[in-house]
Amino acid sequence: MKGLAVIVGRDLRLALRQSADAWLAVLFFVLTAALFPFGIGPEPNLLRLIAPGVIWVVALLAVLLSLERLFLADYEDGSLEQLLLSPLPLELAILGKVAAHWLTTGLPLIAAAPLLAVLFNMDLTGLGVLLLAMLLGTPVLSLIGAVGAALTLGARRGGVLIPLLVLPLYVPALIFGVGATEAALADLSARPNLLFLGALLLVMLLVTPLAAAAALRQALE
Amino acid sequence: MHRFANPARFTRIADRVLPFAGFGAVAALGIGFYLALFVAPADYQQGETVRIMYVHVPSAWMALFIYVAMAVASAAALIWRHPLADVAAKASSPIGAGFAFLTLVTGSLWGRPMWGTWWEWDGRLTSMLILFFLYLGHMALMHAFEDQQRGYRAAAVLALVGVINVPIIKFSVDWWATLHQPASVLRLDGPTIHSSMLWPLLITALGFKLYFVTLVLLRMKSELIAARLRALDLARLKAS
């Protein structure tokens, strides 16, 4: 447990020293969403209708942006090999790195989501559920993303490959996340969607560290 | 199982199986398509367009079957380091992608007269589209490394992650939209499809499966020959 905390702390410190990266993801999130009114017109009712979907899709893309850096720097300067040699199981070390990644990308996105909800004229009664769904869903994005990042280490065109590998796997999180928000906006119960999202998080919490660890071991062979 | 890891022995067995699989595929597809196009009745609602089903449904089955087969081969490759399992997974994924693509195209052709649009975001077509993307990701990762062994390993891990996710994706997409007719062959209370339509369907499905076996064996053989050629080239370069 102590090793895990050390890894999270180290990655957070590194991220804070280059805080531009975290800001960049948030900036991308707001900026891309702001393009939609230009694309489809400023009609408030239409924007209100598509708000949950746009916020979620743009959040997926923003998370995608930062995935390549997840292991690449450690891979290049050799600290990943030290992690592999350390007594801490690699799976736990990966969980630590994913937690740090989520704290520096997922959490800022959640903090910025109310701004987008206002920009898109979303009914603010659904805001609580939107944030709760993002709280459950964005860790799933980081976890699956870690597998993609680990698999493409050392590949040609690794950065371009990650979206191709990861986006199809993001579909369930997107469906349940948007579903919860839309149910709340339609005065229905968001509970089933949120429960599925929670179940997805638990499954991914089990599966993805194993897969990412297998991928990292191959990359370092 | 490691008896078959020897490429020479594998090639001998493959050579013996290939004619049967090849002729079987041609025969089953010939009979199946004849029955499907000339003998089977037109549907009372869908008319002649129902005949697209005899290609569409077996391709969809194959696309799913090949992904599972690929995952099994990948597991064998990761657990036992079985060299031919890697080659089998590599040979399978483009064929699976082809079947997924065929499913999408025939689904779209069927949708035009039935739904009035080329593309409908209904549950099954959408999950097939995602499966197609999963295949493309597998193929891209397989070829993304200088070192083929690394490509094999990475693609095997991806196939296993994918096979865990396929049911989740399928469920979530069904949850998201259901406009398609419910399943009519694989049901607990027996098929609801009439036998005059079921038989041609099963025969073409068998033909597709044999076609897959033929293609995979041919592709595995050519992969082994290519590896041998590379080794010979290297040996010659070293000698000179």
Coordinates of C-alpha atoms in Angstrom, one line a residue:
Chain A
M1 CA 0.0 0.0 0.0
K2 CA 2.9 2.3 0.8
G3 CA 4.5 1.6 -2.6
L4 CA 1.2 2.5 -4.3
A5 CA 1.0 5.8 -2.4
V6 CA 4.7 6.5 -3.4
I7 CA 3.9 6.0 -7.1
V8 CA 0.8 8.1 -7.0
G9 CA 2.6 10.8 -5.2
R10 CA 5.6 10.7 -7.6
D11 CA 3.4 10.9 -10.7
L12 CA 1.3 13.7 -9.2
R13 CA 4.4 15.7 -8.4
L14 CA 5.7 15.2 -11.9
A15 CA 2.3 16.3 -13.3
L16 CA 2.2 19.4 -11.1
R17 CA 5.6 20.5 -12.2
Q18 CA 4.4 20.3 -15.7
S19 CA 0.9 21.5 -15.0
A20 CA 0.5 22.7 -18.5
D21 CA -0.4 19.1 -19.5
A22 CA -3.4 18.9 -17.3
W23 CA -4.5 22.3 -18.4
L24 CA -4.2 21.3 -22.0
A25 CA -6.6 18.4 -21.6
V26 CA -9.2 20.7 -19.9
L27 CA -8.6 23.4 -22.6
F28 CA -9.1 20.8 -25.3
F29 CA -12.3 19.6 -23.6
V30 CA -13.8 23.1 -23.5
L31 CA -12.5 24.2 -26.9
T32 CA -13.7 21.1 -28.9
A33 CA -17.2 21.3 -27.2
A34 CA -17.3 25.0 -28.1
L35 CA -17.0 24.0 -31.8
F36 CA -20.3 22.2 -31.8
P37 CA -22.5 25.4 -31.7
F38 CA -20.6 26.6 -34.8
G39 CA -21.1 23.3 -36.5
I40 CA -24.8 22.8 -35.9
G41 CA -26.0 26.3 -35.2
P42 CA -26.8 28.2 -31.9
E43 CA -30.4 26.9 -31.5
P44 CA -30.7 26.6 -27.7
N45 CA -33.1 23.6 -27.7
L46 CA -30.9 21.6 -30.0
L47 CA -27.9 22.3 -27.9
R48 CA -29.7 21.3 -24.8
L49 CA -30.7 18.1 -26.4
I50 CA -27.2 17.1 -27.4
A51 CA -25.4 18.4 -24.3
P52 CA -24.9 15.1 -22.4
G53 CA -23.6 13.3 -25.5
V54 CA -21.3 16.1 -26.6
I55 CA -19.8 16.4 -23.1
W56 CA -19.2 12.7 -22.9
V57 CA -17.7 12.3 -26.4
V58 CA -15.4 15.3 -25.9
A59 CA -14.3 13.9 -22.5
L60 CA -13.4 10.6 -24.2
L61 CA -11.2 12.5 -26.7
A62 CA -9.6 14.6 -24.0
V63 CA -8.6 11.5 -22.0
L64 CA -7.3 10.0 -25.2
L65 CA -5.0 13.0 -25.7
S66 CA -3.0 12.3 -22.5
L67 CA -2.8 8.5 -22.8
E68 CA 0.4 8.3 -24.7
R69 CA 2.3 10.0 -22.0
L70 CA 1.1 7.5 -19.4
F71 CA 4.1 5.1 -19.7
L72 CA 6.2 6.7 -22.4
A73 CA 8.4 8.9 -20.3
D74 CA 9.1 6.2 -17.8
Y75 CA 9.8 3.7 -20.6
E76 CA 12.3 6.1 -22.2
D77 CA 14.3 7.0 -19.1
G78 CA 14.3 3.5 -17.7
S79 CA 12.3 4.0 -14.6
L80 CA 9.7 1.5 -15.9
E81 CA 12.3 -1.2 -15.7
Q82 CA 13.0 -0.2 -12.1
L83 CA 9.3 -0.5 -11.4
L84 CA 9.3 -4.0 -12.9
L85 CA 12.3 -5.0 -10.7
S86 CA 10.8 -3.5 -7.5
P87 CA 9.1 -5.9 -5.0
L88 CA 5.8 -4.1 -5.6
P89 CA 3.7 -6.2 -8.0
L90 CA 3.6 -4.5 -11.5
E91 CA -0.2 -4.7 -11.5
L92 CA -0.4 -2.5 -8.3
A93 CA 2.2 -0.1 -9.7
I94 CA 0.0 0.3 -12.8
L95 CA -3.0 1.0 -10.6
G96 CA -1.0 3.7 -9.0
K97 CA -0.1 5.3 -12.3
V98 CA -3.7 5.0 -13.5
A99 CA -4.9 6.7 -10.3
A100 CA -2.4 9.5 -10.8
H101 CA -3.5 9.8 -14.5
W102 CA -7.2 10.0 -13.4
L103 CA -6.4 12.7 -10.8
T104 CA -4.6 14.8 -13.3
T105 CA -7.0 14.4 -16.3
G106 CA -10.3 12.8 -15.2
L107 CA -10.9 15.0 -12.2
P108 CA -10.1 18.3 -14.0
L109 CA -12.5 17.3 -16.7
I110 CA -15.3 16.6 -14.1
A111 CA -14.5 20.1 -12.6
A112 CA -14.9 21.7 -16.1
A113 CA -18.0 19.8 -17.0
P114 CA -20.5 22.2 -15.3
L115 CA -19.1 25.0 -17.4
L116 CA -19.9 23.1 -20.6
A117 CA -23.4 22.2 -19.2
V118 CA -24.0 26.0 -18.8
L119 CA -22.6 26.7 -22.3
F120 CA -24.9 24.1 -23.8
N121 CA -27.9 25.4 -21.9
M122 CA -28.4 22.0 -20.2
D123 CA -31.1 21.6 -17.7
L124 CA -29.1 22.0 -14.4
T125 CA -31.3 19.4 -12.6
G126 CA -29.3 16.7 -14.5
L127 CA -25.9 18.2 -13.5
G128 CA -25.6 16.1 -10.3
V129 CA -26.1 12.9 -12.2
L130 CA -23.8 14.0 -15.0
L131 CA -21.0 14.6 -12.5
L132 CA -21.7 11.4 -10.6
A133 CA -21.7 9.4 -13.9
M134 CA -18.4 11.0 -14.9
L135 CA -17.0 10.2 -11.5
L136 CA -17.7 6.5 -12.2
G137 CA -17.0 6.6 -15.9
T138 CA -13.7 8.6 -16.3
P139 CA -11.7 6.0 -14.2
V140 CA -12.9 3.4 -16.7
L141 CA -11.5 5.5 -19.5
S142 CA -8.1 5.8 -17.7
L143 CA -8.0 2.1 -16.9
I144 CA -8.8 0.9 -20.5
G145 CA -6.5 3.6 -21.8
A146 CA -3.6 2.2 -19.7
V147 CA -3.9 -1.1 -21.6
G148 CA -3.8 0.8 -24.9
A149 CA -0.8 2.8 -23.8
A150 CA 1.1 -0.2 -22.5
L151 CA 0.4 -2.3 -25.7
T152 CA 1.7 0.5 -28.0
L153 CA 5.0 1.1 -26.2
G154 CA 7.8 1.0 -28.7
A155 CA 5.4 0.6 -31.6
R156 CA 5.7 2.6 -34.8
R157 CA 3.1 5.4 -34.8
G158 CA 2.1 4.5 -31.3
G159 CA 0.2 7.7 -30.7
V160 CA -2.0 7.1 -33.7
L161 CA -2.6 3.5 -32.7
I162 CA -4.0 4.2 -29.3
P163 CA -7.3 5.7 -30.4
L164 CA -7.9 2.7 -32.8
L165 CA -7.3 0.2 -30.0
V166 CA -9.1 2.1 -27.2
L167 CA -12.1 3.9 -28.7
P168 CA -14.1 0.7 -29.5
L169 CA -13.6 -0.4 -25.9
Y170 CA -14.9 3.0 -24.6
V171 CA -18.3 2.5 -26.1
P172 CA -20.0 0.9 -23.0
A173 CA -18.8 3.6 -20.7
L174 CA -20.1 6.2 -23.2
I175 CA -23.5 4.5 -23.5
F176 CA -24.1 4.1 -19.8
G177 CA -22.7 7.6 -19.0
V178 CA -24.9 9.4 -21.5
G179 CA -27.8 7.1 -20.6
A180 CA -27.6 8.1 -16.9
T181 CA -27.6 11.8 -17.7
E182 CA -30.4 11.6 -20.2
A183 CA -32.5 9.6 -17.8
A184 CA -32.0 12.2 -15.2
L185 CA -32.9 15.0 -17.6
A186 CA -36.1 13.1 -18.6
D187 CA -37.1 12.7 -15.0
L188 CA -36.5 8.9 -15.1
S189 CA -34.4 6.9 -12.7
A190 CA -30.7 7.2 -13.5
R191 CA -30.0 4.3 -11.1
P192 CA -29.8 1.4 -13.7
N193 CA -27.3 3.2 -15.9
L194 CA -25.2 4.3 -12.9
L195 CA -25.2 0.7 -11.5
F196 CA -24.0 -0.6 -14.9
L197 CA -21.3 2.1 -14.9
G198 CA -20.2 1.0 -11.5
A199 CA -20.2 -2.7 -12.5
L200 CA -18.1 -1.7 -15.6
L201 CA -15.7 0.1 -13.3
L202 CA -15.3 -2.9 -11.0
V203 CA -14.7 -5.3 -13.9
M204 CA -12.1 -3.0 -15.5
L205 CA -10.4 -2.5 -12.2
L206 CA -9.8 -6.3 -12.2
V207 CA -9.0 -6.9 -15.8
T208 CA -7.1 -4.0 -17.1
P209 CA -4.1 -4.0 -14.6
L210 CA -3.5 -7.6 -15.5
A211 CA -3.6 -6.9 -19.2
A212 CA -1.5 -3.7 -18.9
A213 CA 1.1 -5.6 -16.8
A214 CA 1.3 -8.4 -19.4
A215 CA 1.8 -5.8 -22.1
L216 CA 4.5 -3.9 -20.1
R217 CA 6.4 -7.1 -19.4
Q218 CA 6.5 -7.8 -23.1
A219 CA 7.6 -4.2 -23.9
L220 CA 10.5 -4.6 -21.5
E221 CA 11.6 -8.1 -22.4
Chain B
M1 CA -0.7 -30.1 -28.5
H2 CA 3.0 -29.3 -29.0
R3 CA 3.2 -32.2 -31.4
F4 CA 1.8 -29.8 -33.9
A5 CA 4.2 -27.0 -33.1
N6 CA 6.6 -28.5 -35.7
P7 CA 6.0 -26.4 -38.9
A8 CA 6.9 -29.4 -41.2
R9 CA 4.4 -31.6 -39.4
F10 CA 1.8 -28.9 -39.4
T11 CA 2.3 -28.4 -43.2
R12 CA 1.9 -32.1 -43.8
I13 CA -1.4 -32.2 -41.9
A14 CA -2.6 -29.0 -43.4
D15 CA -1.9 -30.4 -46.9
R16 CA -4.0 -33.4 -46.1
V17 CA -6.9 -31.4 -44.6
L18 CA -6.9 -28.6 -47.3
P19 CA -8.4 -30.5 -50.2
F20 CA -11.3 -31.8 -48.0
A21 CA -11.9 -28.3 -46.6
G22 CA -11.6 -26.6 -50.0
F23 CA -13.9 -29.0 -51.9
G24 CA -16.3 -29.1 -48.9
A25 CA -16.5 -25.3 -48.9
V26 CA -17.2 -25.2 -52.7
A27 CA -19.8 -28.0 -52.4
A28 CA -21.6 -26.6 -49.4
L29 CA -21.6 -23.1 -50.7
G30 CA -22.8 -24.3 -54.1
I31 CA -25.6 -26.3 -52.7
G32 CA -26.4 -23.7 -50.0
F33 CA -26.6 -20.8 -52.5
Y34 CA -28.6 -22.9 -55.0
L35 CA -31.2 -23.7 -52.3
A36 CA -31.1 -20.2 -51.0
L37 CA -31.5 -18.5 -54.3
F38 CA -33.8 -20.9 -56.2
V39 CA -35.5 -23.3 -53.8
A40 CA -36.2 -21.4 -50.6
P41 CA -39.4 -19.4 -50.7
A42 CA -39.6 -15.6 -50.7
D43 CA -40.7 -14.1 -47.4
Y44 CA -44.3 -13.0 -47.2
Q45 CA -43.3 -9.7 -45.8
Q46 CA -39.7 -9.1 -47.1
G47 CA -40.1 -10.6 -50.5
E48 CA -37.0 -11.6 -52.4
T49 CA -34.7 -9.4 -50.3
V50 CA -34.9 -12.1 -47.6
R51 CA -32.3 -14.0 -49.7
I52 CA -29.6 -11.5 -48.5
M53 CA -30.0 -13.2 -45.1
Y54 CA -28.3 -16.4 -46.4
V55 CA -25.1 -14.4 -46.7
H56 CA -25.7 -11.9 -44.0
V57 CA -26.4 -14.2 -41.1
P58 CA -23.6 -16.8 -41.7
S59 CA -21.1 -13.9 -42.1
A60 CA -22.2 -12.5 -38.8
W61 CA -21.8 -15.9 -37.1
M62 CA -18.4 -16.2 -38.7
A63 CA -17.3 -12.8 -37.6
L64 CA -18.1 -13.6 -34.0
F65 CA -16.8 -17.2 -34.2
I66 CA -13.4 -16.0 -35.6
Y67 CA -13.0 -13.5 -32.9
V68 CA -13.5 -16.1 -30.2
A69 CA -11.2 -18.6 -32.1
M70 CA -8.6 -15.9 -32.3
A71 CA -8.8 -15.2 -28.6
V72 CA -8.4 -19.0 -27.9
A73 CA -5.4 -19.1 -30.1
S74 CA -4.0 -16.0 -28.4
A75 CA -4.5 -17.5 -25.0
A76 CA -2.7 -20.6 -26.2
A77 CA 0.1 -18.5 -27.5
L78 CA 0.5 -16.5 -24.3
I79 CA 0.2 -19.5 -21.9
W80 CA 2.1 -22.2 -23.7
R81 CA 4.2 -19.9 -26.0
H82 CA 2.8 -22.1 -28.8
P83 CA 4.4 -20.7 -32.0
L84 CA 1.7 -21.8 -34.4
A85 CA -1.0 -20.3 -32.2
D86 CA 0.5 -16.9 -32.9
V87 CA 0.5 -17.6 -36.7
A88 CA -3.1 -18.8 -36.5
A89 CA -4.2 -15.6 -34.7
K90 CA -2.4 -13.5 -37.3
A91 CA -3.9 -15.4 -40.1
S92 CA -7.4 -15.2 -38.7
S93 CA -8.0 -11.5 -38.0
P94 CA -8.1 -10.2 -41.6
I95 CA -10.5 -13.0 -42.5
G96 CA -12.7 -12.1 -39.5
A97 CA -12.5 -8.4 -40.5
G98 CA -13.6 -9.5 -44.0
F99 CA -16.6 -11.3 -42.6
A100 CA -17.6 -8.4 -40.4
F101 CA -17.3 -6.1 -43.4
L102 CA -19.5 -8.4 -45.5
T103 CA -22.1 -8.5 -42.6
L104 CA -22.1 -4.7 -42.6
V105 CA -22.4 -4.4 -46.4
T106 CA -25.2 -7.0 -46.7
G107 CA -27.0 -5.5 -43.7
S108 CA -26.9 -2.1 -45.4
L109 CA -28.1 -3.5 -48.7
W110 CA -30.9 -5.3 -46.9
G111 CA -31.7 -2.2 -44.9
R112 CA -32.2 0.0 -48.0
P113 CA -35.5 -1.7 -49.2
M114 CA -36.6 -2.7 -45.7
W115 CA -35.9 0.3 -43.5
G116 CA -35.6 2.8 -46.3
T117 CA -32.1 3.9 -45.3
W118 CA -28.6 2.5 -46.1
W119 CA -27.6 2.7 -42.5
E120 CA -29.7 2.3 -39.4
W121 CA -28.1 2.6 -35.9
D122 CA -29.8 -0.5 -34.7
G123 CA -28.3 -2.6 -32.0
R124 CA -26.9 -5.5 -34.0
L125 CA -25.4 -3.6 -36.9
T126 CA -23.8 -1.2 -34.5
S127 CA -22.2 -3.9 -32.4
M128 CA -20.9 -5.5 -35.6
L129 CA -19.4 -2.2 -36.6
I130 CA -17.6 -2.0 -33.3
L131 CA -16.4 -5.6 -33.8
F132 CA -15.1 -4.6 -37.2
F133 CA -13.1 -1.8 -35.5
L134 CA -11.7 -4.3 -32.9
Y135 CA -10.5 -6.4 -35.8
L136 CA -8.8 -3.4 -37.5
G137 CA -7.1 -2.5 -34.2
H138 CA -5.8 -6.1 -33.8
M139 CA -4.4 -6.1 -37.4
A140 CA -2.8 -2.7 -36.9
L141 CA -1.2 -3.7 -33.6
M142 CA 0.0 -6.9 -35.2
H143 CA 2.0 -5.0 -37.8
A144 CA 3.1 -2.0 -35.6
F145 CA 6.4 -3.4 -34.4
E146 CA 9.7 -4.0 -36.0
D147 CA 9.9 -7.3 -34.1
Q148 CA 7.2 -9.7 -35.2
Q149 CA 7.3 -11.5 -31.9
R150 CA 6.4 -8.3 -30.1
G151 CA 3.6 -7.8 -32.5
Y152 CA 2.3 -11.3 -31.8
R153 CA 2.4 -10.8 -28.0
A154 CA 0.8 -7.4 -28.0
A155 CA -2.0 -8.5 -30.4
A156 CA -2.6 -11.6 -28.3
V157 CA -3.1 -9.5 -25.1
L158 CA -5.4 -7.2 -27.1
A159 CA -7.5 -10.1 -28.4
L160 CA -8.0 -11.3 -24.9
V161 CA -9.0 -7.9 -23.6
G162 CA -11.3 -7.6 -26.6
V163 CA -13.0 -11.0 -26.0
I164 CA -13.8 -10.0 -22.5
N165 CA -15.2 -6.7 -23.8
V166 CA -17.3 -8.1 -26.7
P167 CA -20.2 -9.3 -24.5
I168 CA -20.1 -6.0 -22.5
I169 CA -20.2 -4.0 -25.7
K170 CA -22.9 -6.2 -27.2
F171 CA -25.0 -5.8 -24.0
S172 CA -24.5 -2.0 -23.8
V173 CA -25.3 -1.5 -27.5
D174 CA -28.5 -3.6 -27.1
W175 CA -29.4 -1.5 -24.1
W176 CA -28.8 1.6 -26.1
A177 CA -31.0 0.7 -29.1
T178 CA -33.2 -2.1 -30.2
L179 CA -34.9 -1.8 -33.6
H180 CA -33.8 -5.1 -35.0
Q181 CA -35.9 -8.2 -35.0
P182 CA -35.2 -10.5 -32.1
A183 CA -33.0 -13.6 -32.6
S184 CA -34.9 -16.3 -34.5
V185 CA -32.5 -19.3 -34.8
L186 CA -30.7 -19.7 -31.5
R187 CA -33.6 -19.8 -29.0
L188 CA -34.4 -22.0 -26.1
D189 CA -37.8 -22.9 -27.5
G190 CA -36.3 -24.0 -30.8
P191 CA -35.9 -22.0 -34.0
T192 CA -38.8 -19.9 -35.2
I193 CA -37.6 -19.9 -38.7
H194 CA -39.3 -22.4 -41.1
S195 CA -37.2 -25.4 -42.1
S196 CA -37.4 -24.5 -45.8
M197 CA -35.3 -21.4 -44.9
L198 CA -33.3 -23.0 -42.1
W199 CA -31.6 -25.7 -44.1
P200 CA -30.1 -23.4 -46.8
L201 CA -29.0 -21.1 -44.0
L202 CA -27.2 -24.0 -42.1
I203 CA -25.6 -25.3 -45.3
T204 CA -24.2 -21.9 -46.3
A205 CA -23.0 -21.5 -42.7
L206 CA -21.2 -24.8 -43.0
G207 CA -19.7 -23.6 -46.3
F208 CA -18.5 -20.4 -44.8
K209 CA -16.9 -22.3 -41.9
L210 CA -15.1 -24.6 -44.3
Y211 CA -14.0 -21.6 -46.4
F212 CA -12.6 -20.1 -43.3
V213 CA -10.7 -23.3 -42.5
T214 CA -9.3 -23.4 -46.0
L215 CA -8.2 -19.8 -45.9
V216 CA -6.6 -20.0 -42.5
L217 CA -4.6 -23.0 -43.3
L218 CA -3.4 -21.4 -46.6
R219 CA -2.5 -18.2 -44.8
M220 CA -0.7 -20.1 -42.0
K221 CA 1.2 -22.1 -44.6
S222 CA 2.3 -19.0 -46.5
E223 CA 3.2 -17.3 -43.3
L224 CA 5.5 -20.2 -42.3
I225 CA 7.0 -20.2 -45.8
A226 CA 7.6 -16.5 -45.6
A227 CA 9.3 -16.9 -42.2
R228 CA 11.5 -19.6 -43.7
L229 CA 12.5 -17.4 -46.6
R230 CA 13.4 -14.6 -44.2
A231 CA 15.6 -17.0 -42.3
L232 CA 17.3 -18.3 -45.5
D233 CA 17.9 -14.7 -46.6
L234 CA 19.5 -13.9 -43.3
A235 CA 21.7 -17.0 -43.4
R236 CA 22.8 -16.1 -46.9
L237 CA 23.6 -12.6 -45.9
K238 CA 25.7 -13.8 -42.9
A239 CA 27.5 -16.3 -45.2
S240 CA 28.5 -13.7 -47.8

